[in-house]
Each structure stands twice: as structure tokens, then as C-alpha cells.
């Protein structure tokens, strides 16, 4: 007997889609390219799987940037509570942690993967591993099945495409979803890495600071276009007033940087220059820093500039800033004039870097771009172009901030696609 529904990809979206379609009585065949399901779930949240977030729905949607409206309807039908209830039914209790991030109480992504796999299989979905789909087969404008790379054609009345993005290809998401969708007529919004570390022009300085991580700092990004016009870069998602970042051998990374990275990548694609200013002391304004420096100068006038900065900053960063100030690291602080103190204040309030690029698509945590959302029904995730085709998860043009938002989008869209079919 030919299967009625084929799900392409046993990741977060595909497992929910298969489970829901099977639960509602469809005969489901899940085709997975890799030798096991949910490899990306396993690496998510540092293998602890930050599966969603406790933010209220309206605030939650702000973490999807420009495309937030698309998910609004879906989140009225299958959202966090429904997801958590489903996981609880399959033996996975969860807990809320810092920033509203929700994890399995066990702290094991494997438990989430296993529960979702059980959801699909216990409802009757069959899974074939190492079965990459090569083509979605059409009869006119309607799906008639798929062709696998093993040269087999499998008929189906409906196909759910949930092949993920193009990031972290070792997990199986190698961009097939985009190629499969494009081949049947879908528009692909250009792919860009998101939640990705950034590369700086000042490589030598970054290498010196490699491994230094900063807390309670603030990052400001500024763009400059070809005419020289400068403007602040708007964050794609809500940004906390202060947060963390770190230096790597090629540039910068960490939460504040990852959150801004898609906006930076897009600005660079628009041929703008991008500058990062790190406010190392966001809790104090220029005047307050000035006064505090002066107080320290008076208290210990013989102290070297370098030593003074070490009281304020991580060791390597203090050394670097003392050198960058060109005031002389060994200079006793009492000899610094007001104008020289102003140089220090400027560095502390705006440690400047030029961003020249990002790590490649494969290294981002998610892929921005993908199947254009205007071609998808936001209630059912059905393609508006091909009858019987549904598209869910990261293959769609959805890229959210860190915090559990990407997985929730995959789970919700997968679940509703499974329901849409049935
Ligand atoms: C390191 C890392 C950490 C992350 N941490 C988090 C986190 O904590 N919280 C969060 O919300 N998000 C996180 N994300 C993002 C999140 O994991 C993804 O957005 C989400 O898994 C996307 O789900 P998906 O089902 O669309 O795709 P995937 O989970 O990538 O699943 C796609 C599946 O399709 C299969 N496939 C691909 N092509 C074919 C084909 N041709 N035929 C058959 N099968 C195919 C793949 O093998 C894969 O199993 C993280 C991402 C990374 C890389």
C-alpha cells in the first residue's frame, strides 16, 4: 500500500509533523537522510536543548524580527503550553531558566529527541533512515510523491518538507530543503548566516584578546554608507541593555554579538561599513568615569596607568587599552592631563572595531532566508503554489534570536503542517 503522507526530514519540525499527521490517522512515512533522527536537537542549547521560552506571546513574537507576523496565527493554535504538555505526556518535564529559557529538567537534549521520536512512531509513523530525498514529484501543480537518492520513487498524496536550513551540515541540514522547494517553483529569499560570530579588521588585536569574555557591557553598532552617512544599526531582535560578549582569534562572539549578527551581515551585504563600539562601563556616564578616574589618580598618584586599568578590566584587555591609548602603560597616573584622561574615557565608553564579515553560513546557529513566506499559508503551512505540499521549520524564511525561539517555530510549524494535511 502506498503511504499517504511523506515527511522529508526527521528534525524538530519533521518529527512533530509526522507525529501529528499519524495521530490524526494519516499513513505517514518519514524519510531521513542521516542514520538517526534529530541530530540538531542533540546539539541544541549546548546539548541541553533550549526548546522554547517563557516570554508572553506578544513579546515572544518580537524575537522573530521582520517576519514575526507570519507565526502569529500558528502560535494561537500550537504554542509553548501545547508543546510542553506534549513533552510531559512523553515523559519529559521541563524547567524555566535564566532569560525565560525552557529546558528539559534532566538537562539532556537526548530526552527531547527520544520523546519526539516516540510521539511519531507510537502514533504509527514509519521512519526510513539514510534515505535522502532528491526530488519532490509533481503531477501538474499537485504533489504525487518523492524520488530518493537511492533512485526510488515513492508515491504520496501529500508531502511535508522539513529538511531544515543550511547551517551545521554535519547534523544533516545541508540546504536540501531550499533546493527541493525551489525545484517545484518556490522563491528562496537569499540565505544568510544568523546567530553567527563576526570577523573584525583588527585581527591582531582580536588574537591578543582571544578568550577574554566581558560581562555587563553594551555593544553599539554603527553603519557608514558609500556617501559617508553614518547611522546606528537597528537590532533585529530585542537587545538587553547590557550583556555578554567574547573575543575570538578572528573577531567577536557571545550573546550580544550573535543577536546583532544578522543585522550586521545584512548591512555588509548592502555594502555598508560596520563599526562596533563596546561600552565597557555602561553603568557610568562620561562624567562619572572622569570623576572616578580623577579620584583614583589622587588616591594612588604613583600607580602606573596599566595597573589602574587592571583594577577595572580583565588583564589582557587592560594591557591592550593602555597601549591603544598611546599614553604609555608605565606612565604614573598623576602625570596624566585632563585631555589624556578624556582619551581613556573615550576608550572605555567606545572601544572601536570594524566588522568586515562573519563566519560562513555553515557556522551560524541558524540560516536566515529560505522559502518566501508569502507563498505559504500561515494557518496550515501549505504551499500556495503546489497542492499537497507543506513546508515547515527552518526551510522557511524564519530566523529568530537565541532563547528557544527557533525550536518553537520548528515545533509549531511542523505540528500544524501535520494537522493541515489531515
Ligand atoms: C549548535 C546549535 C545550537 C542550537 N541551539 C538551539 C536552542 O537551544 N534553541 C533553539 O530554539 N534553537 C537552537 N538552534 C536552532 C534549531 O536547532 C533549529 O532552528 C531547528 O533544529 C530547526 O528545525 P528543523 O526541523 O527545521 O531542521 P533540523 O532540525 O535541521 O532537521 C532537518 C532534518 O532534515 C534532514 N534532511 C535534510 N535534507 C534531507 C533530505 N534531502 N532528505 C531527507 N532528510 C533530509 C536532516 O538530516 C535533519 O534531520 C541551534 C542550532 C545549532 C546549530
Coordinates of C-alpha atoms and ligand atoms in Angstrom, one line a residue, residues 8-14 31-34 40 43-45 49-50 131-133 162-164 168 171-173 176 180 364-366 392-394 404-407 410, ligand 1:
X8 CA 11.1 14.9 4.5
X9 CA 13.5 15.2 7.4
X10 CA 13.2 13.8 10.9
X11 CA 14.3 17.0 12.7
X12 CA 12.4 19.2 15.1
X13 CA 9.7 20.1 12.6
X14 CA 9.6 16.8 10.8
X31 CA 12.4 9.9 5.2
X32 CA 15.6 11.0 6.9
X33 CA 18.9 11.5 5.2
X34 CA 21.0 10.7 8.3
X40 CA 20.4 19.1 15.5
X43 CA 23.5 19.8 19.8
X44 CA 21.0 22.5 20.6
X45 CA 21.4 24.5 23.7
X49 CA 18.1 21.8 24.3
X50 CA 16.6 25.2 25.0
X131 CA 17.1 8.0 2.7
X132 CA 17.8 11.4 1.3
X133 CA 15.0 12.8 -0.8
X162 CA 11.0 19.8 6.8
X163 CA 14.6 19.4 5.7
X164 CA 16.0 22.3 7.9
X168 CA 25.8 22.9 10.8
X171 CA 23.6 17.4 11.5
X172 CA 22.1 16.7 8.1
X173 CA 20.8 20.1 7.3
X176 CA 18.4 20.4 0.5
X180 CA 13.7 20.9 -3.2
X364 CA 25.7 30.1 12.0
X365 CA 23.3 28.7 14.5
X366 CA 20.5 29.3 12.0
X392 CA 7.8 23.7 8.0
X393 CA 10.8 24.6 10.1
X394 CA 14.0 26.3 9.2
X404 CA 14.4 28.8 22.4
X405 CA 12.6 30.7 19.6
X406 CA 13.9 28.8 16.7
X407 CA 12.9 25.4 18.0
X410 CA 10.1 24.5 14.1
Ligands
LIG1 C1 24.7 24.4 17.6 C2 23.2 24.8 17.6 C3 22.5 25.0 18.7 C4 21.2 25.4 18.7 N1 20.5 25.6 19.9 C5 19.2 26.0 19.8 C6 18.5 26.1 21.0 O1 19.0 25.8 22.1 N2 17.2 26.6 21.0 C7 16.6 26.8 19.8 O2 15.4 27.2 19.7 N3 17.3 26.6 18.6 C8 18.5 26.2 18.6 N4 19.2 26.0 17.4 C9 18.4 26.1 16.1 C10 17.5 24.9 16.0 O3 18.1 23.8 16.4 C11 17.0 24.8 14.5 O4 16.4 26.0 14.1 C12 15.9 23.7 14.4 O5 16.5 22.5 14.7 C13 15.3 23.6 13.0 O6 14.5 22.6 13.0 P1 14.1 21.9 11.6 O7 13.3 20.7 11.9 O8 13.6 22.9 10.6 O9 15.5 21.4 11.0 P2 16.5 20.3 11.5 O10 16.4 20.1 13.0 O11 17.8 20.7 11.0 O12 16.1 19.0 10.8 C14 16.1 18.8 9.4 C15 16.2 17.3 9.1 O13 16.1 17.1 7.8 C16 17.0 16.1 7.3 N5 17.2 16.3 5.9 C17 17.9 17.3 5.3 N6 17.8 17.1 3.9 C18 17.2 15.9 3.7 C19 16.8 15.2 2.6 N7 17.1 15.6 1.3 N8 16.1 14.0 2.7 C20 15.8 13.6 3.9 N9 16.1 14.2 5.1 C21 16.8 15.4 5.0 C22 18.2 16.4 8.2 O14 19.1 15.3 8.2 C23 17.6 16.7 9.5 O15 17.4 15.6 10.3 C24 20.5 25.6 17.4 C25 21.2 25.4 16.3 C26 22.6 25.0 16.3 C27 23.3 24.7 15.0

